[in-house]
Amino acid sequence: RQVLEIGAMQPLHCTALGKVLSAFDPVAHSEALESDRKAFTERTVCELEEFEQILDVTRARGYAADVEETWEGVASIAAPIHDRRRMPVGAVGITGAVERLCRSDEEGALRPELIAAVRDCARAVSRDLGAGRF
C-alpha cells in the first residue's frame, strides 16, 4: 500500500501528473528536461528522446499515464486543467492498484472508462475556470 503525504514532491518524468504537467506547461517541461531522470522501476523512462515521445503522445491524446513507472503495482492517469486563456494551471488525476486501473485482458492497458472520467473531470474544472469547450 502506497501512501503519499500532502505536499510530497514526486518526479515529473515518471508520474502521470508530472508527465501531463511537463507536456502542457513550459516551465514544468524545462524542469523535467533539466532534472536527473532516474529509474524507480524497470518501466521508468529515463532517456530524453523517449521521454519527449511520451510527452508528444500525452499532448495528442490529452492525458498521461503511469503504469508501474514509479512504484511496482501502482498505476495512474492524469489530465491537464486550463484557464480561460487555455494556459495550463494544474492537473487532475487518479492513482491506484494496477488491478483496479488496468484492464485484465491486456497487460498495462488502462481502463478506458477511467481515462474518460479523468479527462471529463479536467474539462469540467477547465470550463469552470473559463476555458470554454475542449
GROMACS .gro file of C-alpha atoms in nm:
model
  134
    1ARG     CA    1   0.000   0.000   0.000
    2GLN     CA    2   0.141   0.338  -0.104
    3VAL     CA    3   0.058   0.648   0.100
    4LEU     CA    4   0.160   0.995  -0.015
    5GLU     CA    5   0.191   1.281   0.226
    6ILE     CA    6   0.026   1.610   0.136
    7GLY     CA    7   0.283   1.832  -0.029
    8ALA     CA    8   0.522   1.547  -0.108
    9MET     CA    9   0.730   1.610  -0.420
   10GLN     CA   10   0.709   1.349  -0.695
   11PRO     CA   11   0.924   1.318  -1.009
   12LEU     CA   12   0.798   1.481  -1.328
   13HIS     CA   13   0.931   1.216  -1.566
   14CYS     CA   14   0.756   0.905  -1.435
   15THR     CA   15   0.427   1.006  -1.273
   16ALA     CA   16   0.109   1.073  -1.468
   17LEU     CA   17   0.065   1.415  -1.305
   18GLY     CA   18   0.429   1.502  -1.372
   19LYS     CA   19   0.412   1.392  -1.734
   20VAL     CA   20   0.090   1.582  -1.805
   21LEU     CA   21   0.234   1.898  -1.649
   22SER     CA   22   0.560   1.850  -1.844
   23ALA     CA   23   0.363   1.808  -2.167
   24PHE     CA   24   0.146   2.118  -2.129
   25ASP     CA   25   0.338   2.361  -1.903
   26PRO     CA   26   0.662   2.508  -2.046
   27VAL     CA   27   0.813   2.564  -1.700
   28ALA     CA   28   0.749   2.204  -1.591
   29HIS     CA   29   0.878   2.086  -1.929
   30SER     CA   30   1.208   2.269  -1.877
   31GLU     CA   31   1.239   2.132  -1.523
   32ALA     CA   32   1.176   1.777  -1.644
   33LEU     CA   33   1.439   1.808  -1.916
   34GLU     CA   34   1.698   1.954  -1.680
   35SER     CA   35   1.634   1.711  -1.394
   36ASP     CA   36   1.806   1.381  -1.328
   37ARG     CA   37   1.557   1.131  -1.469
   38LYS     CA   38   1.644   0.832  -1.252
   39ALA     CA   39   1.479   0.491  -1.273
   40PHE     CA   40   1.239   0.392  -0.996
   41THR     CA   41   1.134   0.063  -1.161
   42GLU     CA   42   1.237  -0.122  -1.475
   43ARG     CA   43   0.949   0.054  -1.656
   44THR     CA   44   1.070   0.408  -1.580
   45VAL     CA   45   1.160   0.603  -1.895
   46CYS     CA   46   1.487   0.789  -1.839
   47GLU     CA   47   1.619   0.859  -2.188
   48LEU     CA   48   1.544   1.212  -2.312
   49GLU     CA   49   1.431   1.115  -2.663
   50GLU     CA   50   1.188   0.851  -2.536
   51PHE     CA   51   1.060   1.091  -2.269
   52GLU     CA   52   0.992   1.358  -2.534
   53GLN     CA   53   0.800   1.099  -2.740
   54ILE     CA   54   0.583   1.024  -2.436
   55LEU     CA   55   0.513   1.396  -2.396
   56ASP     CA   56   0.414   1.420  -2.765
   57VAL     CA   57   0.170   1.130  -2.717
   58THR     CA   58   0.039   1.293  -2.399
   59ARG     CA   59  -0.032   1.619  -2.583
   60ALA     CA   60  -0.203   1.435  -2.869
   61ARG     CA   61  -0.436   1.226  -2.654
   62GLY     CA   62  -0.493   1.481  -2.376
   63TYR     CA   63  -0.389   1.267  -2.080
   64ALA     CA   64  -0.084   1.098  -1.930
   65ALA     CA   65  -0.043   0.753  -1.783
   66ASP     CA   66   0.195   0.581  -1.543
   67VAL     CA   67   0.177   0.204  -1.514
   68GLU     CA   68   0.437   0.084  -1.264
   69GLU     CA   69   0.688   0.353  -1.366
   70THR     CA   70   0.723   0.496  -1.016
   71TRP     CA   71   0.607   0.210  -0.791
   72GLU     CA   72   0.550  -0.159  -0.863
   73GLY     CA   73   0.180  -0.243  -0.860
   74VAL     CA   74   0.065   0.120  -0.892
   75ALA     CA   75  -0.088   0.296  -1.194
   76SER     CA   76  -0.215   0.648  -1.251
   77ILE     CA   77  -0.394   0.865  -1.507
   78ALA     CA   78  -0.384   1.246  -1.524
   79ALA     CA   79  -0.523   1.522  -1.747
   80PRO     CA   80  -0.442   1.894  -1.765
   81ILE     CA   81  -0.654   2.179  -1.630
   82HIS     CA   82  -0.654   2.501  -1.836
   83ASP     CA   83  -0.763   2.855  -1.755
   84ARG     CA   84  -0.964   3.098  -1.968
   85ARG     CA   85  -0.657   3.169  -2.184
   86ARG     CA   86  -0.614   2.792  -2.231
   87MET     CA   87  -0.293   2.806  -2.031
   88PRO     CA   88  -0.218   2.503  -1.811
   89VAL     CA   89  -0.279   2.582  -1.445
   90GLY     CA   90  -0.279   2.234  -1.295
   91ALA     CA   91  -0.385   1.876  -1.342
   92VAL     CA   92  -0.622   1.620  -1.200
   93GLY     CA   93  -0.553   1.251  -1.172
   94ILE     CA   94  -0.624   0.920  -1.008
   95THR     CA   95  -0.383   0.664  -0.867
   96GLY     CA   96  -0.450   0.310  -0.760
   97ALA     CA   97  -0.356  -0.053  -0.782
   98VAL     CA   98  -0.277  -0.183  -1.130
   99GLU     CA   99  -0.554  -0.442  -1.083
  100ARG     CA  100  -0.809  -0.163  -1.045
  101LEU     CA  101  -0.690   0.085  -1.308
  102CYS     CA  102  -0.577  -0.153  -1.582
  103ARG     CA  103  -0.772  -0.396  -1.796
  104SER     CA  104  -0.730  -0.761  -1.707
  105ASP     CA  105  -0.724  -0.873  -2.071
  106GLU     CA  106  -0.428  -0.659  -2.182
  107GLU     CA  107  -0.118  -0.602  -1.968
  108GLY     CA  108  -0.058  -0.235  -1.892
  109ALA     CA  109  -0.369  -0.113  -2.076
  110LEU     CA  110  -0.563   0.138  -1.869
  111ARG     CA  111  -0.941   0.104  -1.839
  112PRO     CA  112  -1.098   0.340  -2.096
  113GLU     CA  113  -1.382   0.441  -1.864
  114LEU     CA  114  -1.129   0.569  -1.609
  115ILE     CA  115  -0.939   0.763  -1.874
  116ALA     CA  116  -1.268   0.920  -1.984
  117ALA     CA  117  -1.361   1.006  -1.624
  118VAL     CA  118  -1.028   1.180  -1.559
  119ARG     CA  119  -1.043   1.372  -1.887
  120ASP     CA  120  -1.407   1.472  -1.823
  121CYS     CA  121  -1.317   1.595  -1.474
  122ALA     CA  122  -1.026   1.804  -1.609
  123ARG     CA  123  -1.251   1.951  -1.878
  124ALA     CA  124  -1.519   2.037  -1.621
  125VAL     CA  125  -1.270   2.218  -1.397
  126SER     CA  126  -1.122   2.394  -1.702
  127ARG     CA  127  -1.470   2.509  -1.809
  128ASP     CA  128  -1.534   2.637  -1.455
  129LEU     CA  129  -1.214   2.841  -1.494
  130GLY     CA  130  -1.346   2.988  -1.819
  131ALA     CA  131  -1.154   2.774  -2.067
  132GLY     CA  132  -1.459   2.706  -2.284
  133ARG     CA  133  -1.514   2.380  -2.470
  134PHE     CA  134  -1.232   2.138  -2.545
   0.00000   0.00000   0.00000
